[in-house]
PDB file of C-alpha atoms in Angstrom:
ATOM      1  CA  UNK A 193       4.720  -6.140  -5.547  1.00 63.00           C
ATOM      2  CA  UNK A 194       6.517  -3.747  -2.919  1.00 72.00           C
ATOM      3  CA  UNK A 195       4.110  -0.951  -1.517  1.00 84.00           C
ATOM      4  CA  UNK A 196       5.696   2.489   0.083  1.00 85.00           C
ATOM      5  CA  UNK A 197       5.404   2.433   3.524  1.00 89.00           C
ATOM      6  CA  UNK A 198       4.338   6.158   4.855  1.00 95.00           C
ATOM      7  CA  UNK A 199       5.042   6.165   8.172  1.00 96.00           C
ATOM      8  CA  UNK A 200       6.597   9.016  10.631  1.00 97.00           C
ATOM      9  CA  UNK A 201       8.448   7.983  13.883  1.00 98.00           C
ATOM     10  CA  UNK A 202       8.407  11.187  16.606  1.00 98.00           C
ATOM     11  CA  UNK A 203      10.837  10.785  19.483  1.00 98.00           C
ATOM     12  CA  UNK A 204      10.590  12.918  22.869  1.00 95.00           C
ATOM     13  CA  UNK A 205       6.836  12.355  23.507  1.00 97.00           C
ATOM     14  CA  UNK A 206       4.626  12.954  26.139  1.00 97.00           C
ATOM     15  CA  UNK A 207       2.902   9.485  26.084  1.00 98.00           C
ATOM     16  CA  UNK A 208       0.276  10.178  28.683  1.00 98.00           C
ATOM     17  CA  UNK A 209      -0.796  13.142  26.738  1.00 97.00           C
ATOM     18  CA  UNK A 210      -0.433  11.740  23.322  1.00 98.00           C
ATOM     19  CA  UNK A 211      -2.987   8.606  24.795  1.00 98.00           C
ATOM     20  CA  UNK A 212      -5.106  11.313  25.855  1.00 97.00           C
ATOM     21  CA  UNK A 213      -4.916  13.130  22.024  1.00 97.00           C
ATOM     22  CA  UNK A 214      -6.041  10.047  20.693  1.00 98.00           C
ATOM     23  CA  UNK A 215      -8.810   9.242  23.048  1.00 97.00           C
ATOM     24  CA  UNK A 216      -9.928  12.669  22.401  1.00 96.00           C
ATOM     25  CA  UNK A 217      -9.550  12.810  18.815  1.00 96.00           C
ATOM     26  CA  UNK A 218     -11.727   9.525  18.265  1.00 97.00           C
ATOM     27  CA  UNK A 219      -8.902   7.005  17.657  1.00 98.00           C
ATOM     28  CA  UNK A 220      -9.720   3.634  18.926  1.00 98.00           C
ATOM     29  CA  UNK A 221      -7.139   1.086  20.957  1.00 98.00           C
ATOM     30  CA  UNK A 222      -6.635  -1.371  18.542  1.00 97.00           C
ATOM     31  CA  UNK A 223      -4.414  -3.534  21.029  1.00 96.00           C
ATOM     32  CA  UNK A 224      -2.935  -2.660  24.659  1.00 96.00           C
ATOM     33  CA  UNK A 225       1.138  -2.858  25.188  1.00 97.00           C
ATOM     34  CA  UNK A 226       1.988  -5.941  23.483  1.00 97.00           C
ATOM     35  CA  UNK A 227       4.888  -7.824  23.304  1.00 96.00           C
ATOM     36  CA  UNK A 228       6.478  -8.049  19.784  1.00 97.00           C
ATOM     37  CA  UNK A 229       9.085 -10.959  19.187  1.00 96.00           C
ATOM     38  CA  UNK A 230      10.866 -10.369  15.423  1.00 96.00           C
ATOM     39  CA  UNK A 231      13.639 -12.406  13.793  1.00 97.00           C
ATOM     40  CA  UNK A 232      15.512 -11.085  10.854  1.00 95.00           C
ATOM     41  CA  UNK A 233      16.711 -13.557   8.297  1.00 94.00           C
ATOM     42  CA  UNK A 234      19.030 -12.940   5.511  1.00 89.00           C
ATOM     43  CA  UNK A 235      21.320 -14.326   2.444  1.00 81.00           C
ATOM     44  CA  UNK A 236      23.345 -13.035  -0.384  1.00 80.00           C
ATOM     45  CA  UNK A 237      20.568 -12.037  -2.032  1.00 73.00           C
ATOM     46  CA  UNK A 238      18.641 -10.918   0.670  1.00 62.00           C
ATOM     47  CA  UNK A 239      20.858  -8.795   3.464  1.00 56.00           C
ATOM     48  CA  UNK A 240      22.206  -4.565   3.893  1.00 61.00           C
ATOM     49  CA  UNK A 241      19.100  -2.542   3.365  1.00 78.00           C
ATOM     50  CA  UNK A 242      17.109  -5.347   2.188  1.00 84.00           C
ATOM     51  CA  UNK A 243      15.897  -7.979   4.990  1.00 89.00           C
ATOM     52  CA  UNK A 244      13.054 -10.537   5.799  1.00 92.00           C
ATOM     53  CA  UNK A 245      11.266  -9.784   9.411  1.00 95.00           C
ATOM     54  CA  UNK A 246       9.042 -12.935  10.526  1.00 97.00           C
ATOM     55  CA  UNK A 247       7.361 -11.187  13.446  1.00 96.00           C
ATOM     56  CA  UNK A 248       5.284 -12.571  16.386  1.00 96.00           C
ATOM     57  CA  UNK A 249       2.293  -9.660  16.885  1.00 94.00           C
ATOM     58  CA  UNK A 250       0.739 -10.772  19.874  1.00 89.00           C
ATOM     59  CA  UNK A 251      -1.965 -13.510  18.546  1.00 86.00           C
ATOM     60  CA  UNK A 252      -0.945 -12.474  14.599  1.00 94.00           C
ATOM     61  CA  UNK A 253       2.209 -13.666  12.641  1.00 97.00           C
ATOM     62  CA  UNK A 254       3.875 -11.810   9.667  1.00 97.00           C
ATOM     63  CA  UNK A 255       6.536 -12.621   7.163  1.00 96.00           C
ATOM     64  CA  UNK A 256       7.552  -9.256   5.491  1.00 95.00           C
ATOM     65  CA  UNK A 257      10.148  -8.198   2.969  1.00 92.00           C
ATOM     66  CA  UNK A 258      11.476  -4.408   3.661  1.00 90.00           C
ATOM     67  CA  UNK A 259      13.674  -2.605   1.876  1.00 89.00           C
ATOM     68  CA  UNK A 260      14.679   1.418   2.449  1.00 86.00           C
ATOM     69  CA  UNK A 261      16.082   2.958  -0.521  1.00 86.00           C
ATOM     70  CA  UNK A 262      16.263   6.491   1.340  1.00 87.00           C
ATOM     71  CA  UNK A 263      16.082   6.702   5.271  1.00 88.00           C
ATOM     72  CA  UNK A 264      15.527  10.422   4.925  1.00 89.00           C
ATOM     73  CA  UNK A 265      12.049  10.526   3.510  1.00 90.00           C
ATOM     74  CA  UNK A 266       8.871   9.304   4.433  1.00 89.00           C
ATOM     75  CA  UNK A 267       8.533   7.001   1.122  1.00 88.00           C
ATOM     76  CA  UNK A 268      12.016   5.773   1.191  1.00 88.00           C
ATOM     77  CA  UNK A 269      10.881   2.460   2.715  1.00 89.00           C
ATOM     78  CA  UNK A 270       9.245  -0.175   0.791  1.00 90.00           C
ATOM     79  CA  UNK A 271       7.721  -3.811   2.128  1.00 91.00           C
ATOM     80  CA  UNK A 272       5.627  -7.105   0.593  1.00 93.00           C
ATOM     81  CA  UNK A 273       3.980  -8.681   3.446  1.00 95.00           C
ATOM     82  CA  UNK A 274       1.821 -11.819   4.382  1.00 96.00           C
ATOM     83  CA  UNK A 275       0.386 -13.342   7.182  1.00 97.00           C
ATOM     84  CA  UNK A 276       2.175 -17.042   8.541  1.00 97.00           C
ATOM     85  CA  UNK A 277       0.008 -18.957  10.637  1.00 94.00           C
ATOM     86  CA  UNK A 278       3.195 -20.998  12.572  1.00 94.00           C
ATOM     87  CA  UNK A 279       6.235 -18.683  13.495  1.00 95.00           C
ATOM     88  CA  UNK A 280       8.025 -21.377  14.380  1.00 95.00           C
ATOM     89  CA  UNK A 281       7.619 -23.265  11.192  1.00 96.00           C
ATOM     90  CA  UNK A 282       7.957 -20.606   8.422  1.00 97.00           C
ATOM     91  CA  UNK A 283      11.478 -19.618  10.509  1.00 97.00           C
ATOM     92  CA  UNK A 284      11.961 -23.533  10.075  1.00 97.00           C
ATOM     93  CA  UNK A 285      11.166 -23.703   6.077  1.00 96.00           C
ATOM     94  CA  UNK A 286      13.461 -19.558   5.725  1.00 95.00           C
ATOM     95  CA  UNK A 287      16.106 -21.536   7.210  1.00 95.00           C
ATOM     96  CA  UNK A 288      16.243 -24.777   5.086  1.00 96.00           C
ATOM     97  CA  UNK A 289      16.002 -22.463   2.105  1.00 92.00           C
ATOM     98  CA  UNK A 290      19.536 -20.764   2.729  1.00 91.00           C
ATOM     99  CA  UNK A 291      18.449 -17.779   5.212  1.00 91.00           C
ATOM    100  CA  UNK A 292      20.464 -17.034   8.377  1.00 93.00           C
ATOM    101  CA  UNK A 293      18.662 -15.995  11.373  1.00 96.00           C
ATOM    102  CA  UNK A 294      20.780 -12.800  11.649  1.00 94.00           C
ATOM    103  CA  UNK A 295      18.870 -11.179  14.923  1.00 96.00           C
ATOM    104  CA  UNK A 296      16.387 -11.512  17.706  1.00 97.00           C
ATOM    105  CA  UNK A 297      14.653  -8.646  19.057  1.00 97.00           C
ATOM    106  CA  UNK A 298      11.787  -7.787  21.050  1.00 97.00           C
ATOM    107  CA  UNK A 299       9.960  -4.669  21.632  1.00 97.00           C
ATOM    108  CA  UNK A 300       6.418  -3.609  23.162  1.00 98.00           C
ATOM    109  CA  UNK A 301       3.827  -2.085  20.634  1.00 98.00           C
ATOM    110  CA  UNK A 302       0.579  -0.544  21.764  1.00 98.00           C
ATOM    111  CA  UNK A 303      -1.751   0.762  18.551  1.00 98.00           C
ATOM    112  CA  UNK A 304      -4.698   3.355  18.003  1.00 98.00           C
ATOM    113  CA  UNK A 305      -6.481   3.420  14.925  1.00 98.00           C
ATOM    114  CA  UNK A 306      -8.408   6.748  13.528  1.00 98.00           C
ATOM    115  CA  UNK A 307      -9.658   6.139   9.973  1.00 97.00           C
ATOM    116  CA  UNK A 308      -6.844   4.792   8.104  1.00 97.00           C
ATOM    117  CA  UNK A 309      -4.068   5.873  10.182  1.00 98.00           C
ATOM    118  CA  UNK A 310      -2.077   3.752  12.600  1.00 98.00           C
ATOM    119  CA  UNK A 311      -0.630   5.134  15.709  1.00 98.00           C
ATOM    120  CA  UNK A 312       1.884   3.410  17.017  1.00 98.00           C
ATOM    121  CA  UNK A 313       3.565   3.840  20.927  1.00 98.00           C
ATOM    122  CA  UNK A 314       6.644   1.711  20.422  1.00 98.00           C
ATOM    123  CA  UNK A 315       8.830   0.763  23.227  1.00 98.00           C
ATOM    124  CA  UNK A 316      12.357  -0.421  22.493  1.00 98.00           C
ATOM    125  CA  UNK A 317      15.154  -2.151  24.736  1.00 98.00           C
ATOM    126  CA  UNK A 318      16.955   0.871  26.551  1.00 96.00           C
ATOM    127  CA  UNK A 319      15.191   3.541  24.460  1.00 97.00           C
ATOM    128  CA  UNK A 320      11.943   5.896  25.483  1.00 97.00           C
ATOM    129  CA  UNK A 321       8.546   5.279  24.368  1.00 98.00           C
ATOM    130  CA  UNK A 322       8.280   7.008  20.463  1.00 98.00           C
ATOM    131  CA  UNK A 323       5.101   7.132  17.888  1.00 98.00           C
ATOM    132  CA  UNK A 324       5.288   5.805  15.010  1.00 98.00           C
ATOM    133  CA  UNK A 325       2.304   7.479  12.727  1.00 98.00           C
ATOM    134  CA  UNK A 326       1.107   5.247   9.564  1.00 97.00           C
ATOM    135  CA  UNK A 327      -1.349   5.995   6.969  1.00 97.00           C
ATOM    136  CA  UNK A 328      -1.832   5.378   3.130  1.00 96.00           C
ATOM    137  CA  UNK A 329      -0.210   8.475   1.906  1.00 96.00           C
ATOM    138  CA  UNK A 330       2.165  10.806   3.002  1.00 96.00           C
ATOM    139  CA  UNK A 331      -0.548  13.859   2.667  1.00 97.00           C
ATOM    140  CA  UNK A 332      -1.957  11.615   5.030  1.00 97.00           C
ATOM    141  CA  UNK A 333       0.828  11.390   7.394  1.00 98.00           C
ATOM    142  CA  UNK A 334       1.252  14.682   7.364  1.00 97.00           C
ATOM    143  CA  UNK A 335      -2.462  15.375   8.308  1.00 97.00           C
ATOM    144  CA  UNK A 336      -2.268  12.787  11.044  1.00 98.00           C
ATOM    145  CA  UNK A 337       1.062  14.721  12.681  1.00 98.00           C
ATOM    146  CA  UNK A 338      -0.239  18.241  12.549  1.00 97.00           C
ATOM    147  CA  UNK A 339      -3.577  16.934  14.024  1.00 96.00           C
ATOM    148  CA  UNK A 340      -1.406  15.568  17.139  1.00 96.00           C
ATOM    149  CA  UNK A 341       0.685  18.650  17.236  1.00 95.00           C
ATOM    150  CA  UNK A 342       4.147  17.510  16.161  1.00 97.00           C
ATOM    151  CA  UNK A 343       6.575  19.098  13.464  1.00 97.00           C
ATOM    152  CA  UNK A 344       6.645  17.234  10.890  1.00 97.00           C
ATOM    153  CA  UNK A 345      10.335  18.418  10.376  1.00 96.00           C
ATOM    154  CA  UNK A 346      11.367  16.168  13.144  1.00 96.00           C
ATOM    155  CA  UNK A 347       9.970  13.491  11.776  1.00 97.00           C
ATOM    156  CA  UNK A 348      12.203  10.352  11.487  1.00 97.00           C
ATOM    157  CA  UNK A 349      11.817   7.097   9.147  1.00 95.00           C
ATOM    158  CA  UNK A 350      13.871   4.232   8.229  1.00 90.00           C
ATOM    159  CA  UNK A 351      14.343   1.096  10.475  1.00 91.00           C
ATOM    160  CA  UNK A 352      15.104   0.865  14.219  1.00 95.00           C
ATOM    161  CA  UNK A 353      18.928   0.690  14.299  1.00 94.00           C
ATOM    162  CA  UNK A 354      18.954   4.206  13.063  1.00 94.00           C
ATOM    163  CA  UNK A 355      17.220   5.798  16.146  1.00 97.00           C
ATOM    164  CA  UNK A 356      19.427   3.475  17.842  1.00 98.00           C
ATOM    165  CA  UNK A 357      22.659   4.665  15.923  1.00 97.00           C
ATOM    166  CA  UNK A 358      21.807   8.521  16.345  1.00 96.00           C
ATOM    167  CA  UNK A 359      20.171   8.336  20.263  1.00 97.00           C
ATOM    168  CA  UNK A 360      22.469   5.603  22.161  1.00 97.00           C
ATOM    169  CA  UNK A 361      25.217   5.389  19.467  1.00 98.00           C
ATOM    170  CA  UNK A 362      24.524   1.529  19.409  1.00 98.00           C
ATOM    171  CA  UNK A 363      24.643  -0.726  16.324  1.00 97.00           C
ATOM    172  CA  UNK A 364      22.396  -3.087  16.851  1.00 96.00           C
ATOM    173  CA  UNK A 365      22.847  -4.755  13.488  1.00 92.00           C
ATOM    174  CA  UNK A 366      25.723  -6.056  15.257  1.00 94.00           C
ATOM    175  CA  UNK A 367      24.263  -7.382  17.483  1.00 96.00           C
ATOM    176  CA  UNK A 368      22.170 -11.146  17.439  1.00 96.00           C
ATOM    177  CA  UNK A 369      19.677 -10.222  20.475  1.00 97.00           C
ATOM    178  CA  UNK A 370      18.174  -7.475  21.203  1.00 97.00           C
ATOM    179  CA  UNK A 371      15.835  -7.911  24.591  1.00 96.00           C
ATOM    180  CA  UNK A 372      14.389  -6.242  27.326  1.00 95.00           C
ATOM    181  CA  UNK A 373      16.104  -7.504  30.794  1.00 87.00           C
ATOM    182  CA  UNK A 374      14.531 -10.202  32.253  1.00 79.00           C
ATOM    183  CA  UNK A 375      13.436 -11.539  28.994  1.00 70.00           C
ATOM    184  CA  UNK A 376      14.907 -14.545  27.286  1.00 70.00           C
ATOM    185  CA  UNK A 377      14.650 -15.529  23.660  1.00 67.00           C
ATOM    186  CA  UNK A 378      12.594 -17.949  22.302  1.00 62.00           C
ATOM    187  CA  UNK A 379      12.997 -20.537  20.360  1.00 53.00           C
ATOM    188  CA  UNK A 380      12.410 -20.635  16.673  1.00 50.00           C
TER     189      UNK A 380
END
């Protein structure tokens, strides 16, 4: 059954001095800069504001089924998720059930942890370093962003192309790759 996802994304940060909020605050590093790998799949059933992500975590694999209903709120975003033990494999078996690999995208996640809120430094392909602040309720959330300082009015949610859309005027729907320079995609 799809959960709400309550999660806040703040652009503009200080990241030195939001590491040094954390470390202060109690919040533990869950996992240094990491490396994320994702490919999106989709179908006629599956596809717009509904997609499947089968994403390589760093030493953890996930097959998850989003879905935002309302990019302006903080609950507008649902998801179903598991844990794959073979990324290559499960993006095998999506395909030879009728899913397209649609796009290929990397990006570098480091995580804190205080309680049961995630704190998330995200670094995108041609974008600055964000937070993206998760917990199990948006009273939560809210707690969590006020305890770092930020106004929750700027708050931002929905998936990735839309920071992309508003702050680079990029679509990267349209686009199959998204990578850092250098970097070459895998295969799968």
């Amino acid at each position: 059954m799809p959960q709400n996802e309550y999660e806040a994304k703040f652009l503009n940060i200080d990241v030195d001095a939001v590491r040094d909020q954390l470390r202060t605050s109690g919040a533990q590093l869950v996992f240094d800069r990491t490396m994320f790998t994702r490919l999106i799949f989709e179908n006629d059933a599956v596809q717009g504001e509904q997609w499947l992500r089968l994403r390589d975590e760093g030493g953890k694999t996930t097959l998850t089924l989003k879905q935002v209903s309302d990019a302006t709120t903080i609950n507008g975003t649902t998801e179903v998720e598991i844990e794959v033990d073979d990324l290559d494999k499960t993006a095998e078996l999506l395909k030879a059930t009728g899913l397209r690999q649609v796009r290929y995208q990397q990006n570098y996640r480091e995580e804190w942890q205080l309680g049961d809120i995630k704190y998330d430094l995200d670094t995108w392909p041609a974008l600055p370093t964000f937070i993206e602040i998760e917990g199990p309720s948006e009273d939560a959330v809210r707690k969590a962003v006020a305890d770092l300082g930020f106004d929750y009015e700027q708050a931002r949610y929905g998936s990735i192309d839309l920071i992309y859309m508003s702050e680079l005027n990029r679509n990267i729907l349209a686009e199959s790759t998204l990578l850092f320079e250098g970097h070459e995609e895998a295969s799968a």
